[in-house]
XYZ file of C-alpha atoms in Angstrom:
304
model
C -12.222 -99.648 164.559
C -11.087 -96.815 166.869
C -7.379 -96.973 167.782
C -6.934 -99.641 170.454
C -4.597 -97.347 172.364
C -7.338 -94.734 172.620
C -9.847 -97.325 173.831
C -7.448 -98.510 176.531
C -6.553 -94.931 177.488
C -10.224 -93.911 177.750
C -10.934 -96.861 180.071
C -7.976 -96.093 182.346
C -8.925 -92.398 182.360
C -12.501 -93.247 183.337
C -11.598 -95.719 186.099
C -8.300 -94.074 187.156
C -6.912 -97.533 187.756
C -4.745 -99.760 185.553
C -5.956 -102.831 187.462
C -9.660 -102.040 187.062
C -9.140 -101.108 183.404
C -7.429 -104.440 182.755
C -10.379 -106.275 184.309
C -12.909 -104.239 182.321
C -11.034 -104.802 179.045
C -10.200 -108.469 179.762
C -6.506 -107.697 179.341
C -3.480 -108.205 181.552
C -2.252 -105.189 183.479
C 1.150 -105.203 181.668
C -0.714 -105.103 178.332
C -2.706 -102.067 179.486
C 0.461 -100.355 180.710
C 2.150 -101.065 177.357
C -0.722 -99.462 175.403
C -0.604 -96.345 177.596
C 3.176 -96.122 177.279
C 2.860 -96.314 173.483
C 0.351 -93.455 173.475
C 2.571 -91.352 175.749
C 5.523 -91.980 173.445
C 3.400 -90.977 170.448
C 2.493 -87.636 172.061
C 5.910 -87.335 173.723
C 4.332 -86.416 177.051
C 2.934 -88.013 180.172
C -0.832 -88.535 180.211
C -1.034 -89.752 183.822
C 0.679 -88.736 187.040
C 1.501 -91.786 189.134
C 1.998 -91.027 192.837
C 1.378 -92.977 196.048
C -0.430 -95.855 194.300
C -2.860 -93.382 192.708
C -3.075 -92.056 189.179
C -4.484 -88.761 187.957
C -4.751 -87.233 184.507
C -2.182 -84.613 183.537
C -3.273 -81.518 181.621
C -2.363 -83.311 178.393
C -4.244 -86.376 179.612
C -7.408 -84.342 180.182
C -7.120 -82.980 176.641
C -6.601 -86.425 175.122
C -9.502 -87.836 177.153
C -11.906 -85.280 175.722
C -10.933 -86.129 172.160
C -10.744 -89.887 172.825
C -14.294 -89.949 174.198
C -15.568 -88.087 171.142
C -13.630 -90.279 168.701
C -14.880 -93.487 170.313
C -18.463 -92.167 170.393
C -18.297 -91.213 166.691
C -16.778 -94.596 165.863
C -19.639 -96.350 167.664
C -22.190 -94.182 165.899
C -20.651 -94.931 162.491
C -20.512 -98.644 163.242
C -24.116 -98.628 164.410
C -25.413 -96.739 161.343
C -23.683 -99.118 158.927
C -25.024 -102.156 160.782
C -28.517 -100.649 160.819
C -28.280 -100.182 157.062
C -27.144 -103.769 156.501
C -29.414 -105.321 159.156
C -26.376 -106.708 160.980
C -26.458 -107.006 164.796
C -23.135 -107.810 166.443
C -20.431 -106.474 168.715
C -19.959 -106.226 172.483
C -22.793 -105.475 174.910
C -21.971 -104.770 178.554
C -24.827 -105.531 180.943
C -24.830 -105.096 184.709
C -27.325 -106.652 187.089
C -27.907 -106.301 190.807
C -27.309 -109.457 192.815
C -30.816 -110.954 192.944
C -31.413 -110.244 189.259
C -27.947 -111.398 188.196
C -28.179 -114.714 190.025
C -31.801 -115.711 189.412
C -33.454 -113.608 186.733
C -31.250 -112.276 183.946
C -29.362 -115.467 182.881
C -32.512 -116.835 181.204
C -33.072 -113.538 179.367
C -29.463 -113.330 178.177
C -29.472 -116.987 177.120
C -32.590 -116.495 175.015
C -31.183 -113.262 173.535
C -27.926 -114.973 172.539
C -29.836 -117.675 170.648
C -31.421 -114.955 168.518
C -28.280 -112.817 168.215
C -25.259 -115.138 168.380
C -22.870 -112.461 167.055
C -23.495 -110.126 169.998
C -20.853 -110.644 172.692
C -22.721 -110.140 175.971
C -20.694 -109.620 179.145
C -22.508 -109.607 182.498
C -21.282 -107.844 185.634
C -23.071 -108.583 188.921
C -22.935 -106.260 191.942
C -25.399 -104.690 194.362
C -27.799 -102.005 193.112
C -25.592 -99.069 194.105
C -22.633 -100.611 192.309
C -24.585 -101.197 189.089
C -26.019 -97.664 189.056
C -22.501 -96.274 189.523
C -21.266 -98.322 186.548
C -24.096 -96.993 184.368
C -23.353 -93.427 185.472
C -19.630 -93.796 184.732
C -20.244 -95.496 181.376
C -18.683 -98.720 182.638
C -21.638 -100.710 181.284
C -24.248 -100.088 178.581
C -27.323 -101.278 180.468
C -28.068 -101.941 184.130
C -30.928 -104.007 185.532
C -31.609 -103.216 189.172
C -34.082 -103.949 191.952
C -33.783 -100.749 193.969
C -34.813 -97.102 193.552
C -32.973 -94.945 190.979
C -32.741 -91.232 191.814
C -30.386 -89.957 189.084
C -32.458 -87.904 186.628
C -29.827 -88.434 183.908
C -30.703 -92.124 183.784
C -33.675 -93.637 181.998
C -35.504 -96.101 184.265
C -37.932 -98.572 182.707
C -39.765 -101.258 184.688
C -39.719 -104.716 183.097
C -40.680 -107.164 185.883
C -43.004 -107.158 188.899
C -41.492 -108.797 191.965
C -42.670 -109.536 195.509
C -40.647 -109.936 198.694
C -41.771 -112.482 201.280
C -40.746 -113.639 204.731
C -38.667 -116.828 204.810
C -38.216 -119.071 207.828
C -37.050 -122.635 208.571
C -39.432 -125.572 208.408
C -41.130 -126.000 211.798
C -40.603 -122.342 212.749
C -43.513 -120.626 214.628
C -44.296 -118.699 211.406
C -44.488 -121.940 209.383
C -48.082 -122.536 208.297
C -49.185 -118.917 208.476
C -51.062 -117.644 205.405
C -49.812 -114.091 205.965
C -47.731 -112.313 208.552
C -47.366 -108.731 209.757
C -43.834 -107.341 209.637
C -43.911 -106.577 213.377
C -44.306 -110.321 213.996
C -41.337 -111.058 211.745
C -39.163 -108.714 213.778
C -39.865 -110.701 216.926
C -37.193 -113.116 215.657
C -33.466 -112.746 214.864
C -33.230 -111.163 211.409
C -30.739 -111.950 208.630
C -30.294 -109.013 206.268
C -28.731 -108.096 202.933
C -25.751 -105.736 203.035
C -25.778 -101.922 202.804
C -26.168 -100.830 199.162
C -28.431 -103.765 198.324
C -31.660 -102.927 196.531
C -33.502 -105.563 198.565
C -32.315 -104.009 201.821
C -33.333 -100.509 200.701
C -36.818 -101.714 199.721
C -37.269 -103.439 203.094
C -36.004 -100.362 204.978
C -38.408 -98.098 203.061
C -41.274 -100.503 203.826
C -40.446 -100.423 207.554
C -40.055 -96.633 207.555
C -43.513 -96.163 206.008
C -44.934 -98.233 208.844
C -42.943 -96.232 211.405
C -41.104 -99.315 212.626
C -38.243 -98.321 214.912
C -34.904 -99.444 213.453
C -33.769 -100.408 216.962
C -36.545 -103.019 216.956
C -34.778 -104.934 214.173
C -32.495 -107.576 215.678
C -30.088 -107.974 212.741
C -27.734 -110.798 213.697
C -26.083 -111.301 210.305
C -25.614 -109.448 207.005
C -24.798 -111.175 203.714
C -24.119 -109.990 200.174
C -25.919 -112.910 198.554
C -29.417 -114.421 198.772
C -27.803 -117.881 198.725
C -25.951 -117.167 201.971
C -29.115 -115.815 203.582
C -31.137 -118.877 202.563
C -28.475 -121.193 203.965
C -28.478 -119.341 207.286
C -32.283 -119.379 207.493
C -32.438 -123.077 206.586
C -29.951 -123.738 209.396
C -32.362 -122.112 211.858
C -30.253 -119.020 212.584
C -33.046 -116.533 211.951
C -35.644 -115.270 209.486
C -35.330 -112.932 206.517
C -37.201 -111.157 203.723
C -36.249 -112.074 200.155
C -37.589 -111.962 196.617
C -39.812 -114.864 195.563
C -37.609 -114.996 192.439
C -34.816 -116.462 194.589
C -36.853 -119.243 196.209
C -37.966 -121.630 193.466
C -35.522 -124.428 194.329
C -36.022 -124.260 198.109
C -39.828 -124.156 197.880
C -39.821 -127.122 195.489
C -37.586 -129.119 197.830
C -39.448 -127.959 200.949
C -36.196 -126.888 202.615
C -37.603 -123.570 203.826
C -40.956 -121.784 204.122
C -42.146 -118.565 202.436
C -44.889 -116.504 204.087
C -46.390 -113.445 202.330
C -46.329 -110.159 204.219
C -49.474 -108.147 204.987
C -49.493 -105.672 203.399
C -47.254 -107.135 200.695
C -43.886 -105.736 199.598
C -43.945 -105.350 195.834
C -41.296 -103.762 193.652
C -40.231 -103.510 190.032
C -37.049 -104.737 188.381
C -35.919 -101.900 186.131
C -33.644 -101.418 183.149
C -31.505 -98.277 183.495
C -29.239 -96.565 180.991
C -27.845 -93.095 180.352
C -30.424 -90.707 178.932
C -27.907 -89.085 176.562
C -25.950 -92.220 175.672
C -25.771 -93.122 171.995
C -27.451 -96.516 171.769
C -25.726 -99.115 169.661
C -27.829 -101.470 167.542
C -27.060 -104.384 169.895
C -28.221 -102.272 172.850
C -31.465 -101.312 171.093
C -32.168 -104.934 170.182
C -31.527 -106.129 173.739
C -33.821 -103.495 175.236
C -36.667 -104.501 172.923
C -35.988 -108.215 173.426
C -35.928 -107.859 177.240
C -39.259 -106.006 177.231
C -40.973 -108.680 175.132
C -39.277 -111.627 176.874
C -40.289 -110.406 180.350
C -43.840 -109.634 179.226
C -44.221 -113.212 177.908
C -42.810 -114.755 181.089
C -45.009 -112.734 183.425
C -48.212 -112.899 181.377
C -50.711 -115.255 183.084
C -51.298 -118.518 181.230
C -54.585 -118.770 179.321
C -57.333 -120.943 180.734
């Protein structure tokens, strides 16, 4: 219900980019520019300085941003309270997921949630862990689900899934057939790694550091931003890697690559993160509760 111009302005002011705001709002850049121009005409002053392909808020822009954020927050609170009273759950819900979770884990959860709440418009943004945490911090998304550590004390972190990372190698590799393998043995071979900023990479680096493994001993020959690319390279015999078991179901079923547990194992938790002080919309509350219960059912051992 809040003025569309204020919503567009608040997004541009947060991202300091017309292009990024257009992507976030699913609008064209000219449409975003038009909304900002209308607001500037209404106040009869510039709200942004545009110089050298960069934009910054003017003094008036800073003032408007403060009020716009409060107006939008109050609008969301009002909307949420009315929907709580009527039992209605609808509206947009912006979820971010780190790469492994976004590609292999969260689609099933979102699909099940949408069946129960068809009027909630879920949008999913996938990036590495650092990118998702930044979006939560900057209010670019409502909820993040990440695989790496979270150090910001202003964010709530809640574990929802227990994961394990394992060594992967091609069929017929010297590690094929081993029941377990020590990480020092893995590093005897060319290693294919996730990119900097990846939660998986940070977990592996922390694991190696605890075992006082010299970084120079790691022969990283390739870095990829996707588990799919890593699996393809390993299957082709270019090296070995360490990935989440959550990414390997298809390959293990087809027998196209081999997974070998590490000794000691690398275990981690997939976590939901959100701003500690953020007002939680009804749709956000319902998703948090649904995700907790859905993950608990999926990970609970079968009876018998």
